[in-house]
């Protein structure tokens, strides 16, 4: 692959050369442009939450793949290299865990578990990637991979206040004076963007 003047060359974990084209990492627009774009999509999201959808179909519902990010209200995340939770459970799955969880009603969690447990393949045969639970609940499965221990090869990183300022007001408030706050208080007693007392 040809390497142009402003391209970057890197190597993956197996020593293969990877060429990063300049257009893929160069910032697009100014910080002001990015803030304007964020404000536009965030206000649009807020208007949709207040609107009344048509009951007959979903044609009026605008779908945007990053809407969940707005619902979390956080840009910060933990990043690490781990393994897949489904067979063949290979290494080098890159995980991103948002700092703040998405609050989900219990009935949605149950439905998600049911959909995973009763997944079917393209031949309409049962084909779940999970394993049956010991409690006999047929509407939920556990992941095939056992819990893993942390190791230095996982290269865990927490991207937070010190890395870039968040666009969310509640997160900027959480980050206020982060250098002067005890990390134990910030991460264990007040880890999220809303009022709470520990986890």
Coordinates of C-alpha atoms in Angstrom, one line a residue:
X1 CA 0.0 0.0 0.0
X2 CA 1.3 3.4 -1.0
X3 CA 2.2 5.7 1.9
X4 CA 1.5 9.4 1.1
X5 CA 3.4 12.3 2.6
X6 CA 1.1 13.0 5.6
X7 CA -0.1 9.4 6.2
X8 CA 0.9 7.7 9.4
X9 CA 2.2 4.1 9.5
X10 CA 1.5 1.9 12.5
X11 CA 1.6 -1.9 13.2
X12 CA -1.1 -4.2 14.6
X13 CA -0.6 -6.7 17.3
X14 CA 0.6 -9.3 14.8
X15 CA 3.2 -7.0 13.3
X16 CA 1.3 -6.2 10.1
X17 CA 1.7 -2.7 8.7
X18 CA -1.4 -0.4 8.9
X19 CA -1.5 2.8 6.9
X20 CA -3.6 5.6 8.5
X21 CA -4.7 8.0 5.8
X22 CA -4.5 11.7 6.7
X23 CA -8.2 12.2 6.0
X24 CA -9.1 9.6 8.6
X25 CA -7.5 11.3 11.6
X26 CA -7.4 15.0 10.6
X27 CA -9.9 17.0 12.6
X28 CA -12.8 18.3 10.5
X29 CA -13.9 21.8 11.2
X30 CA -13.2 24.0 14.1
X31 CA -14.1 23.4 17.7
X32 CA -16.9 25.9 17.3
X33 CA -18.3 23.9 14.3
X34 CA -18.2 20.7 16.3
X35 CA -20.0 22.4 19.2
X36 CA -22.6 23.8 16.9
X37 CA -23.2 20.3 15.4
X38 CA -23.5 18.8 18.8
X39 CA -26.0 21.5 20.0
X40 CA -28.1 20.9 16.9
X41 CA -28.4 17.1 17.3
X42 CA -28.8 17.3 21.1
X43 CA -31.7 19.9 20.8
X44 CA -33.3 17.7 18.0
X45 CA -33.0 14.7 20.4
X46 CA -34.7 16.7 23.2
X47 CA -37.5 17.8 20.8
X48 CA -38.2 14.2 19.8
X49 CA -38.4 13.1 23.4
X50 CA -41.2 15.7 24.0
X51 CA -43.0 14.9 20.7
X52 CA -45.9 12.4 20.3
X53 CA -45.2 9.6 17.8
X54 CA -47.7 8.3 15.4
X55 CA -49.0 5.0 16.7
X56 CA -49.7 3.3 13.3
X57 CA -46.1 3.0 12.2
X58 CA -42.5 4.1 12.8
X59 CA -42.1 6.3 9.6
X60 CA -42.1 9.5 11.7
X61 CA -39.4 8.3 14.1
X62 CA -36.0 9.5 13.1
X63 CA -33.2 7.0 13.8
X64 CA -29.7 8.1 14.6
X65 CA -27.1 5.4 15.5
X66 CA -25.5 7.5 18.3
X67 CA -28.8 8.5 20.1
X68 CA -27.9 6.2 22.9
X69 CA -24.8 8.4 23.6
X70 CA -27.1 11.4 24.2
X71 CA -29.2 9.3 26.6
X72 CA -26.1 8.3 28.6
X73 CA -25.1 12.0 28.8
X74 CA -21.4 11.0 29.0
X75 CA -18.5 11.2 26.5
X76 CA -16.1 9.5 28.9
X77 CA -15.4 5.8 28.8
X78 CA -13.1 2.9 29.9
X79 CA -11.2 1.2 27.0
X80 CA -9.5 -2.1 27.1
X81 CA -8.5 -5.1 25.0
X82 CA -10.3 -8.2 26.1
X83 CA -12.0 -11.3 24.6
X84 CA -15.3 -11.8 22.8
X85 CA -18.2 -13.1 25.0
X86 CA -19.3 -15.6 22.3
X87 CA -17.4 -18.5 20.8
X88 CA -14.7 -18.7 19.7
X89 CA -14.0 -16.1 22.5
X90 CA -10.9 -14.8 20.7
X91 CA -8.6 -12.2 22.2
X92 CA -8.2 -8.7 20.9
X93 CA -11.8 -7.5 21.1
X94 CA -11.7 -3.8 21.8
X95 CA -14.2 -2.8 24.4
X96 CA -15.5 0.6 25.3
X97 CA -17.5 0.9 28.5
X98 CA -19.2 4.3 29.1
X99 CA -18.5 6.0 32.4
X100 CA -22.2 6.4 33.1
X101 CA -24.6 3.5 32.6
X102 CA -27.8 3.8 30.6
X103 CA -30.7 3.5 33.0
X104 CA -32.9 0.8 31.5
X105 CA -36.3 -0.5 32.9
X106 CA -36.2 -4.2 34.2
X107 CA -38.7 -5.3 31.6
X108 CA -36.4 -4.2 28.8
X109 CA -33.5 -6.2 30.3
X110 CA -35.8 -9.3 30.5
X111 CA -36.8 -8.8 26.8
X112 CA -33.2 -8.5 25.8
X113 CA -32.3 -11.7 27.7
X114 CA -35.3 -13.5 26.0
X115 CA -34.2 -12.4 22.5
X116 CA -30.7 -13.7 23.1
X117 CA -31.9 -17.0 24.6
X118 CA -34.4 -17.6 21.8
X119 CA -32.3 -16.4 18.9
X120 CA -32.7 -18.4 15.7
X121 CA -30.5 -18.8 12.6
X122 CA -31.3 -18.3 9.0
X123 CA -32.8 -21.9 8.9
X124 CA -35.3 -21.0 11.7
X125 CA -33.4 -23.3 14.2
X126 CA -32.5 -22.4 17.8
X127 CA -29.1 -20.9 17.7
X128 CA -28.3 -19.0 20.9
X129 CA -24.7 -18.1 21.6
X130 CA -25.3 -18.4 25.3
X131 CA -25.4 -21.3 27.7
X132 CA -28.4 -22.5 29.7
X133 CA -28.7 -21.1 33.2
X134 CA -28.6 -23.5 36.2
X135 CA -31.9 -22.0 37.5
X136 CA -33.9 -23.5 34.7
X137 CA -35.0 -20.2 33.3
X138 CA -35.5 -20.8 29.5
X139 CA -36.0 -17.1 28.8
X140 CA -32.4 -16.1 29.7
X141 CA -28.9 -17.5 29.1
X142 CA -25.4 -16.7 30.4
X143 CA -22.5 -15.9 28.2
X144 CA -20.3 -18.8 27.2
X145 CA -17.1 -17.2 28.3
X146 CA -16.3 -17.4 32.1
X147 CA -15.4 -14.2 33.9
X148 CA -11.9 -13.0 33.1
X149 CA -9.2 -11.6 35.3
X150 CA -7.6 -8.3 34.6
X151 CA -4.1 -8.5 33.1
X152 CA -1.6 -5.9 32.0
X153 CA -2.0 -7.1 28.4
X154 CA -5.6 -5.7 28.4
X155 CA -4.2 -2.2 28.3
X156 CA -7.0 -0.6 30.2
X157 CA -7.4 3.2 29.8
X158 CA -9.9 5.6 31.3
X159 CA -10.6 8.5 29.0
X160 CA -12.1 11.3 31.1
X161 CA -11.9 15.0 32.2
X162 CA -8.1 15.3 31.8
X163 CA -8.3 14.1 28.2
X164 CA -10.9 16.5 26.7
X165 CA -13.8 18.7 28.0
X166 CA -17.2 17.1 27.7
X167 CA -20.0 18.7 25.7
X168 CA -22.6 17.6 28.3
X169 CA -23.2 20.3 31.1
X170 CA -23.8 17.7 33.8
X171 CA -20.5 16.0 32.9
X172 CA -18.6 19.3 33.0
X173 CA -20.1 19.9 36.4
X174 CA -18.8 16.4 37.5
X175 CA -15.3 17.3 36.1
X176 CA -15.2 20.7 37.8
X177 CA -11.9 20.9 39.8
X178 CA -11.1 17.3 39.1
X179 CA -7.4 17.9 39.8
X180 CA -8.2 19.0 43.4
X181 CA -10.7 16.2 44.2
X182 CA -9.7 12.9 45.7
X183 CA -10.1 10.2 43.0
X184 CA -11.6 7.8 45.6
X185 CA -14.4 10.3 46.3
X186 CA -14.9 11.1 42.6
X187 CA -14.9 7.5 41.4
X188 CA -16.4 5.5 44.3
X189 CA -18.7 7.9 46.1
X190 CA -19.8 10.0 43.1
X191 CA -19.0 8.1 39.9
X192 CA -21.9 9.2 37.7
X193 CA -23.3 12.5 36.4
X194 CA -26.4 12.3 38.6
X195 CA -26.8 12.5 42.4
X196 CA -26.0 9.3 44.1
X197 CA -24.1 7.9 47.1
X198 CA -21.7 5.4 45.7
X199 CA -22.6 2.6 43.3

